[in-house]
């Protein structure tokens, strides 16, 4: 089965970069990325240096493919109708209300996509879960599709995305693996082959793994849980290092040199952030409890608990350094994104640490190279639950350049942006370093 038209619902951090790379590698397939957010679509169609997502290498790919076989549109109906294959790349955040609030995934955006697909489809479709979803979500999607449209055949595949922000284009171009879950039926195998053929244009076939739908859905949650577990493991040990004069960098190196363990994801930090690790682990915990596996649930929950402990511990270190009171102290917050090379601040450790410092009396000077001032203000207002207009004027100052930070009492480095490397050499100020870099006498680092 030859695919000529793809529709992707969701033009966010996954839909945008993923479809850009597929379009680049498959010039004979027309790809339309649609989104309910019209201003996001306008930004995708706008100047290359103002795309809605900052991701190294993205604008170069968009430059080649946009207008050739890659399109961004708000016309969801038309794009669904035309496509033989539809990706769902919408957000699946933690539920904030109802059954499972604070733990389980909110599938209302997925369900809305399914209803749109059912409504606008006039020919058979392959529907692909690209979003991260709880195991057995495909069952729910199928129920919506088949009950709301009995005239066409829908084949559902799971194809979770493993890209990391900041390296998305590289990850998509040279994936460790592509995972595709499909049914063992004749039509299931046919749909799986159609998707395998697309990826096989640039991914070696031995890296394309096909499984049943449920293994594929659950592997995504499990992969994120295992990665986050390594970060929480090393972060928990950083606390013990600080008590014993063992050095966390040396520990990471020594542990990681065992090839059975490996060196990646052993970098002690102020805590992992990002839109997915916490939400996916909480979702896993919820699923385990749902199936009556309380011990398993508690095991994974501990990964999130250690992450919260680490963020609090780091903030407390700063408060303790100043004798338990930050009133009148000016703290420079370096970095707002959850990691370097992205403009994404979702669940960033910087948000939590800054909140604790602020609520303990500190004046904050905040700088991030890529997160926009309006995003920082919005994070403060919605997540700290304070009215930012008043507070910002008096106690929080968001600056445009690193050099705009004058005379702070301390720096708190919360994101590992390259440009913060120079801080340590130039100034004699106290630096609280949430990254795992070399220690010096003016520095209070994680694990040291
Ligand atoms: P995002 O919030 O950046 O983008 C989602 C987009 O979907 C938004 O632009 C939103 O407007 C749009 N949308 C929601 N409902 C819609 C609807 N019914 N119709 C049209 N558009 C709709 O989210 P993201 O970071 O791209 O994540 C998407 C999914 O991929 C999530 O399930 C996430 O867990 C998973 N994932 C994310 C990453 C990552 O690095 N961000 C990596 C792997 C997997
Ligand atoms: C993560 C996974 O790495 C991706 O495979 C997955 O697709 C994605 O989640 C997702 O499902 O959303 P991402 O969150 O973009 O990707 O970035 P990571 O590089 O995994 O970093 C996550 C957080 O862990 C960051 O805050 C980072 O600073 C922190 N981290 C990472 C550490 O503190 N130490 C490490 O050794 C590695």
Coordinates of N, CA and C in Angstrom, one line a residue, residues 42-233:
X42 N 0.2 29.6 12.2 CA 0.8 30.8 11.6 C 2.3 30.9 11.8
X43 N 2.7 30.6 13.0 CA 4.1 30.7 13.3 C 4.9 29.7 12.5
X44 N 4.4 28.5 12.3 CA 5.0 27.4 11.5 C 5.1 27.9 10.1
X45 N 4.2 28.7 9.6 CA 4.2 29.2 8.3 C 5.0 30.5 8.1
X46 N 5.5 31.1 9.3 CA 6.1 32.4 9.3 C 7.6 32.3 9.1
X47 N 8.4 33.3 9.5 CA 9.8 33.4 9.3 C 10.5 32.2 10.1
X48 N 11.6 31.7 9.4 CA 12.3 30.5 10.0 C 12.9 30.7 11.3
X49 N 13.3 32.0 11.6 CA 13.9 32.2 13.0 C 12.8 32.5 14.0
X50 N 11.5 32.4 13.6 CA 10.5 32.6 14.6 C 9.5 31.4 14.7
X51 N 10.0 30.2 14.3 CA 9.2 29.0 14.4 C 8.8 28.8 15.9
X52 N 7.6 28.2 16.1 CA 7.1 28.1 17.5 C 8.0 27.2 18.4
X53 N 9.0 26.5 17.8 CA 9.8 25.6 18.6 C 11.3 25.9 18.3
X54 N 12.1 26.1 19.3 CA 13.5 26.2 19.0 C 14.1 24.8 19.2
X55 N 14.8 24.3 18.1 CA 15.4 23.0 18.1 C 16.5 23.0 17.1
X56 N 17.7 22.7 17.6 CA 18.9 22.8 16.6 C 18.6 22.0 15.4
X57 N 18.8 22.6 14.2 CA 18.7 21.9 12.9 C 17.3 21.9 12.3
X58 N 16.3 22.4 13.1 CA 14.9 22.3 12.7 C 14.7 23.3 11.5
X59 N 15.1 24.5 11.7 CA 14.8 25.5 10.6 C 15.4 25.1 9.3
X60 N 16.5 24.5 9.3 CA 17.2 24.0 8.0 C 16.3 23.0 7.4
X61 N 15.7 22.1 8.1 CA 14.9 21.0 7.6 C 13.6 21.7 7.0
X62 N 13.0 22.5 7.8 CA 11.7 23.2 7.4 C 12.0 24.0 6.2
X63 N 13.1 24.6 6.1 CA 13.5 25.5 4.9 C 13.4 24.6 3.6
X64 N 13.9 23.4 3.7 CA 13.9 22.6 2.5 C 12.5 22.0 2.2
X65 N 11.8 21.5 3.2 CA 10.6 20.8 2.9 C 9.3 21.6 2.9
X66 N 9.3 22.8 3.6 CA 8.0 23.6 3.7 C 7.6 24.1 2.3
X67 N 6.4 23.9 1.9 CA 5.9 24.4 0.6 C 6.2 23.4 -0.5
X68 N 7.1 22.4 -0.2 CA 7.4 21.4 -1.2 C 6.5 20.2 -1.0
X69 N 6.7 19.5 0.2 CA 5.8 18.4 0.5 C 5.4 18.5 2.0
X70 N 5.7 19.6 2.7 CA 5.4 19.8 4.1 C 4.5 21.1 4.2
X71 N 3.4 20.9 4.8 CA 2.4 22.0 4.9 C 1.9 22.1 6.3
X72 N 1.7 23.3 6.8 CA 1.0 23.6 8.1 C -0.3 24.2 7.8
X73 N -1.3 23.7 8.5 CA -2.7 24.2 8.1 C -3.6 24.1 9.3
X74 N -4.6 25.0 9.3 CA -5.7 24.9 10.3 C -6.9 24.2 9.8
X75 N -6.8 23.7 8.6 CA -8.0 23.0 8.0 C -7.9 21.5 8.3
X76 N -8.4 21.2 9.5 CA -8.3 19.8 10.0 C -9.2 18.9 9.1
X77 N -10.4 19.3 8.8 CA -11.3 18.5 8.0 C -10.7 18.1 6.7
X78 N -10.2 19.0 6.0 CA -9.7 18.8 4.6 C -8.5 17.8 4.7
X79 N -7.7 18.1 5.6 CA -6.4 17.3 5.7 C -6.7 15.9 6.1
X80 N -7.7 15.7 7.1 CA -8.0 14.3 7.4 C -8.6 13.6 6.2
X81 N -9.5 14.3 5.5 CA -10.2 13.6 4.4 C -9.2 13.1 3.4
X82 N -8.2 13.9 3.1 CA -7.3 13.6 2.0 C -6.3 12.5 2.3
X83 N -6.0 12.4 3.7 CA -4.9 11.5 4.0 C -5.2 10.0 4.1
X84 N -4.2 9.2 3.7 CA -4.4 7.7 3.9 C -3.9 7.3 5.3
X85 N -3.0 8.2 5.9 CA -2.4 7.9 7.2 C -2.5 9.1 8.0
X86 N -3.0 8.9 9.3 CA -3.1 10.1 10.2 C -2.4 9.8 11.5
X87 N -1.5 10.7 11.8 CA -0.7 10.6 13.1 C -1.5 11.5 14.1
X88 N -1.6 11.0 15.4 CA -2.1 11.8 16.4 C -0.9 12.2 17.3
X89 N -0.6 13.4 17.3 CA 0.6 13.9 18.1 C 0.2 15.0 19.0
X90 N -1.0 14.8 19.7 CA -1.5 15.8 20.6 C -1.0 15.6 22.0
X91 N -1.2 16.6 22.8 CA -0.7 16.4 24.2 C -1.5 15.5 25.1
X92 N -0.9 14.8 26.0 CA -1.6 13.9 26.9 C -1.1 14.2 28.3
X93 N -1.5 15.3 28.8 CA -1.0 15.8 30.1 C -1.6 15.0 31.3
X94 N -1.0 15.2 32.5 CA -1.6 14.6 33.7 C -3.0 15.2 33.9
X95 N -4.0 14.3 34.3 CA -5.3 14.9 34.6 C -5.3 15.8 35.7
X96 N -6.1 16.9 35.7 CA -6.1 17.8 36.8 C -7.4 17.6 37.6
X97 N -8.4 16.9 37.0 CA -9.6 16.7 37.8 C -10.2 15.3 37.5
X98 N -11.2 14.9 38.3 CA -11.9 13.7 38.1 C -11.1 12.5 38.5
X99 N -11.5 11.3 38.1 CA -10.9 10.0 38.5 C -9.4 10.0 38.0
X100 N -8.5 9.8 38.9 CA -7.1 9.7 38.6 C -6.4 11.1 38.5
X101 N -7.1 12.1 39.0 CA -6.5 13.5 39.0 C -5.1 13.5 39.6
X102 N -4.1 14.1 39.0 CA -2.8 14.2 39.5 C -1.9 13.0 39.2
X103 N -2.5 12.0 38.6 CA -1.7 10.8 38.2 C -1.9 10.3 36.8
X104 N -3.2 10.1 36.4 CA -3.4 9.4 35.1 C -3.4 10.4 34.0
X105 N -3.2 9.9 32.8 CA -3.1 10.7 31.6 C -4.5 11.2 31.2
X106 N -4.6 12.5 30.8 CA -5.8 13.1 30.4 C -5.9 12.8 28.8
X107 N -6.8 12.0 28.5 CA -6.9 11.6 27.0 C -7.9 12.4 26.2
X108 N -8.3 13.5 26.8 CA -9.4 14.2 26.1 C -9.0 14.7 24.7
X109 N -7.7 15.1 24.6 CA -7.2 15.6 23.3 C -7.2 14.4 22.2
X110 N -6.7 13.3 22.7 CA -6.7 12.1 21.9 C -8.1 11.7 21.4
X111 N -9.0 11.8 22.4 CA -10.4 11.4 22.1 C -11.0 12.4 21.1
X112 N -10.7 13.7 21.3 CA -11.2 14.7 20.3 C -10.7 14.4 18.9
X113 N -9.4 14.0 18.8 CA -8.8 13.7 17.5 C -9.6 12.5 16.9
X114 N -9.8 11.5 17.7 CA -10.5 10.3 17.2 C -11.9 10.7 16.7
X115 N -12.6 11.6 17.4 CA -13.9 12.0 17.0 C -13.8 12.8 15.6
X116 N -12.8 13.7 15.5 CA -12.6 14.4 14.3 C -12.3 13.4 13.1
X117 N -11.5 12.5 13.4 CA -11.1 11.5 12.3 C -12.4 10.7 11.9
X118 N -13.2 10.3 12.9 CA -14.4 9.6 12.5 C -15.3 10.5 11.7
X119 N -15.4 11.7 12.1 CA -16.4 12.7 11.5 C -16.0 13.0 10.0
X120 N -14.7 13.2 9.8 CA -14.3 13.7 8.4 C -13.8 12.6 7.5
X121 N -13.7 11.3 7.9 CA -13.1 10.3 7.0 C -14.2 9.8 6.1
X122 N -13.8 9.7 4.8 CA -14.7 9.2 3.8 C -14.0 8.0 3.1
X123 N -12.8 7.7 3.5 CA -12.1 6.5 2.9 C -11.3 5.9 4.1
X124 N -10.8 4.6 3.8 CA -10.1 3.9 4.9 C -8.9 4.7 5.4
X125 N -8.6 4.5 6.7 CA -7.5 5.3 7.2 C -6.6 4.4 8.1
X126 N -5.3 4.7 8.1 CA -4.4 4.1 9.1 C -4.2 5.2 10.2
X127 N -4.6 4.9 11.4 CA -4.6 5.9 12.5 C -3.4 5.6 13.4
X128 N -2.5 6.5 13.6 CA -1.3 6.2 14.4 C -1.2 7.0 15.7
X129 N -1.1 6.3 16.8 CA -0.8 6.9 18.1 C 0.7 7.3 18.1
X130 N 0.9 8.6 18.0 CA 2.3 9.1 18.1 C 2.5 9.6 19.5
X131 N 1.4 10.2 20.1 CA 1.4 10.7 21.5 C 1.7 9.5 22.4
X132 N 2.2 9.9 23.6 CA 2.5 8.8 24.6 C 1.2 8.6 25.3
X133 N 0.7 7.3 25.4 CA -0.6 7.0 25.9 C -0.5 5.8 26.9
X134 N -1.5 5.7 27.8 CA -1.5 4.5 28.7 C -1.7 3.2 27.8
X135 N -1.2 2.1 28.3 CA -1.4 0.9 27.6 C -2.9 0.6 27.5
X136 N -3.3 0.1 26.4 CA -4.6 -0.2 25.9 C -5.5 1.0 25.5
X137 N -4.8 2.1 25.2 CA -5.5 3.3 24.7 C -6.1 3.0 23.3
X138 N -5.4 2.2 22.5 CA -5.8 1.9 21.1 C -7.3 1.3 21.1
X139 N -7.6 0.6 22.2 CA -8.9 0.0 22.4 C -10.0 1.1 22.4
X140 N -9.7 2.1 23.2 CA -10.6 3.3 23.3 C -10.8 4.0 22.0
X141 N -9.6 4.2 21.3 CA -9.7 4.9 20.1 C -10.5 4.2 19.1
X142 N -10.3 2.9 19.0 CA -11.1 2.1 18.1 C -12.6 2.1 18.4
X143 N -12.9 2.1 19.6 CA -14.3 2.2 20.0 C -14.9 3.5 19.5
X144 N -14.2 4.6 19.7 CA -14.8 5.9 19.2 C -14.9 5.9 17.7
X145 N -13.8 5.5 17.0 CA -13.8 5.5 15.5 C -14.9 4.6 14.9
X146 N -15.0 3.4 15.5 CA -16.0 2.5 14.8 C -17.4 2.8 15.2
X147 N -17.6 3.4 16.4 CA -19.0 3.7 16.8 C -19.5 4.9 16.1
X148 N -18.5 5.8 15.7 CA -19.0 7.1 15.1 C -18.9 7.1 13.6
X149 N -18.2 6.1 13.0 CA -18.2 6.1 11.6 C -18.2 4.6 11.1
X150 N -19.2 4.1 10.6 CA -19.3 2.7 10.3 C -19.0 2.5 8.8
X151 N -18.7 3.5 8.1 CA -18.6 3.4 6.6 C -17.1 3.1 6.1
X152 N -16.2 3.4 7.0 CA -14.8 3.2 6.6 C -14.0 2.3 7.5
X153 N -12.9 1.7 7.1 CA -12.2 0.8 8.0 C -11.0 1.6 8.6
X154 N -10.8 1.5 9.9 CA -9.7 2.2 10.6 C -8.8 1.1 11.1
X155 N -7.5 1.3 10.8 CA -6.5 0.4 11.4 C -5.7 1.2 12.3
X156 N -5.5 0.8 13.6 CA -4.8 1.6 14.5 C -3.4 1.0 14.8
X157 N -2.4 1.9 14.7 CA -1.0 1.5 15.1 C -0.5 2.3 16.2
X158 N 0.4 1.7 17.0 CA 1.1 2.5 18.0 C 2.5 2.7 17.5
X159 N 2.9 4.0 17.5 CA 4.3 4.3 17.0 C 4.8 5.5 17.9
X160 N 5.2 5.1 19.2 CA 5.6 6.1 20.1 C 6.9 6.8 19.6
X161 N 7.0 8.1 20.1 CA 8.2 8.9 19.7 C 9.2 8.9 20.9
X162 N 10.5 8.7 20.5 CA 11.5 8.7 21.5 C 12.5 9.8 21.5
X163 N 12.2 10.8 20.6 CA 13.1 12.0 20.5 C 13.2 12.7 21.9
X164 N 14.4 13.3 22.1 CA 14.5 14.2 23.3 C 14.6 15.6 22.7
X165 N 14.1 16.6 23.5 CA 14.2 17.9 23.0 C 15.6 18.4 23.1
X166 N 16.0 19.3 22.2 CA 17.3 19.8 22.1 C 18.2 19.0 21.1
X167 N 17.8 17.7 20.9 CA 18.5 16.8 19.9 C 17.5 16.2 19.0
X168 N 16.3 16.8 18.9 CA 15.2 16.1 18.2 C 15.5 15.7 16.8
X169 N 16.2 16.6 16.0 CA 16.4 16.4 14.6 C 17.4 15.2 14.5
X170 N 18.4 15.3 15.3 CA 19.4 14.2 15.3 C 18.8 12.9 15.7
X171 N 18.0 12.9 16.7 CA 17.3 11.7 17.2 C 16.4 11.1 16.1
X172 N 15.7 12.0 15.4 CA 14.8 11.5 14.4 C 15.5 11.0 13.1
X173 N 16.7 11.6 12.9 CA 17.5 11.2 11.7 C 18.2 9.9 11.9
X174 N 18.6 9.7 13.2 CA 19.4 8.5 13.5 C 18.8 7.8 14.7
X175 N 17.6 7.3 14.6 CA 16.9 6.8 15.8 C 17.6 5.5 16.3
X176 N 17.7 5.3 17.6 CA 18.2 4.0 18.1 C 17.3 2.9 17.7
X177 N 16.0 3.2 17.7 CA 15.0 2.3 17.2 C 13.7 3.0 16.9
X178 N 12.9 2.4 15.9 CA 11.6 2.9 15.7 C 10.7 1.8 16.1
X179 N 9.7 2.1 16.9 CA 8.8 1.0 17.4 C 7.4 1.1 16.8
X180 N 6.9 0.0 16.2 CA 5.6 0.0 15.6 C 4.8 -1.1 16.2
X181 N 3.7 -0.8 16.8 CA 2.8 -1.9 17.3 C 1.6 -2.0 16.5
X182 N 1.3 -3.2 16.0 CA 0.1 -3.3 15.2 C -0.6 -4.7 15.4
X183 N -1.8 -4.8 14.9 CA -2.6 -6.1 15.1 C -2.0 -7.2 14.2
X184 N -2.2 -8.4 14.6 CA -1.7 -9.6 13.8 C -2.7 -10.0 12.7
X185 N -3.7 -9.1 12.4 CA -4.6 -9.5 11.4 C -4.0 -9.1 10.0
X186 N -4.7 -9.5 8.9 CA -4.2 -9.2 7.6 C -4.1 -7.7 7.4
X187 N -5.2 -6.9 7.8 CA -5.1 -5.5 7.6 C -4.1 -4.8 8.6
X188 N -4.0 -5.4 9.8 CA -3.0 -4.9 10.7 C -1.6 -5.0 10.2
X189 N -1.3 -6.2 9.6 CA 0.1 -6.4 9.0 C 0.3 -5.4 7.8
X190 N -0.7 -5.2 7.0 CA -0.6 -4.4 5.9 C -0.3 -2.9 6.3
X191 N -1.0 -2.5 7.3 CA -0.8 -1.1 7.8 C 0.6 -1.0 8.4
X192 N 1.0 -2.0 9.2 CA 2.3 -2.0 9.8 C 3.4 -1.8 8.7
X193 N 3.2 -2.6 7.6 CA 4.2 -2.6 6.5 C 4.2 -1.2 5.9
X194 N 3.1 -0.6 5.7 CA 3.0 0.8 5.1 C 3.9 1.7 5.9
X195 N 3.8 1.6 7.3 CA 4.6 2.5 8.1 C 6.0 2.2 8.2
X196 N 6.3 0.8 8.2 CA 7.7 0.4 8.1 C 8.4 0.9 6.9
X197 N 7.7 0.9 5.7 CA 8.2 1.3 4.5 C 8.6 2.8 4.5
X198 N 7.8 3.6 5.2 CA 8.2 5.0 5.3 C 9.5 5.2 6.1
X199 N 9.5 4.6 7.3 CA 10.8 4.8 8.1 C 12.0 4.2 7.4
X200 N 11.7 3.1 6.7 CA 12.9 2.4 6.0 C 13.6 3.2 5.0
X201 N 13.0 4.4 4.6 CA 13.6 5.3 3.7 C 14.9 5.8 4.2
X202 N 15.0 5.9 5.6 CA 16.3 6.4 6.2 C 16.8 5.6 7.4
X203 N 15.9 4.8 8.0 CA 16.3 4.1 9.2 C 16.6 2.6 8.8
X204 N 17.8 2.1 9.2 CA 18.1 0.7 8.8 C 17.0 -0.3 9.4
X205 N 16.6 -1.3 8.6 CA 15.5 -2.1 8.9 C 15.7 -2.9 10.2
X206 N 17.0 -3.2 10.6 CA 17.2 -3.9 11.8 C 16.9 -3.0 13.0
X207 N 16.7 -1.7 12.8 CA 16.3 -0.8 13.9 C 14.8 -0.5 14.0
X208 N 14.1 -1.1 13.1 CA 12.6 -1.0 13.1 C 12.0 -2.2 13.7
X209 N 11.5 -2.0 14.9 CA 11.0 -3.1 15.7 C 9.4 -3.1 15.6
X210 N 8.9 -4.3 15.2 CA 7.4 -4.4 15.2 C 7.0 -5.3 16.3
X211 N 5.9 -4.9 17.0 CA 5.4 -5.7 18.2 C 3.9 -5.6 18.2
X212 N 3.3 -6.2 19.2 CA 1.8 -6.0 19.3 C 1.6 -4.6 19.9
X213 N 0.3 -4.2 19.7 CA 0.0 -2.8 20.1 C 0.3 -2.5 21.6
X214 N 0.0 -3.4 22.4 CA 0.1 -3.1 23.9 C 1.5 -3.1 24.3
X215 N 2.4 -3.9 23.7 CA 3.8 -3.8 24.1 C 4.4 -2.5 23.6
X216 N 4.0 -2.0 22.5 CA 4.5 -0.8 22.0 C 4.0 0.4 22.9
X217 N 2.8 0.4 23.2 CA 2.3 1.5 24.1 C 3.0 1.5 25.4
X218 N 3.1 0.3 26.0 CA 3.8 0.2 27.4 C 5.3 0.4 27.3
X219 N 5.9 0.1 26.2 CA 7.4 0.3 26.1 C 7.7 1.7 26.2
X220 N 6.9 2.6 25.7 CA 7.2 4.0 25.7 C 7.2 4.5 27.2
X221 N 6.1 4.2 27.9 CA 6.1 4.6 29.3 C 7.3 4.0 30.1
X222 N 7.6 2.7 29.8 CA 8.6 2.0 30.5 C 10.0 2.7 30.2
X223 N 10.2 3.0 28.9 CA 11.5 3.6 28.6 C 11.7 4.9 29.3
X224 N 10.7 5.8 29.4 CA 10.8 7.0 30.1 C 11.1 6.8 31.6
X225 N 10.4 5.8 32.1 CA 10.5 5.5 33.5 C 11.9 5.0 33.8
X226 N 12.5 4.2 33.0 CA 13.8 3.7 33.2 C 14.9 4.8 33.1
X227 N 14.7 5.7 32.1 CA 15.6 6.9 32.0 C 15.6 7.8 33.2
X228 N 14.4 8.1 33.6 CA 14.2 9.0 34.8 C 14.7 8.3 36.1
X229 N 14.5 7.0 36.1 CA 15.0 6.2 37.3 C 16.5 6.4 37.5
X230 N 17.2 6.4 36.3 CA 18.7 6.5 36.4 C 19.0 7.9 37.0
X231 N 18.3 9.0 36.5 CA 18.6 10.3 37.0 C 18.3 10.4 38.5
X232 N 17.2 9.8 38.9 CA 16.9 9.8 40.4 C 17.9 9.0 41.2
X233 N 18.3 7.9 40.6 CA 19.3 7.1 41.3 C 20.6 7.9 41.6

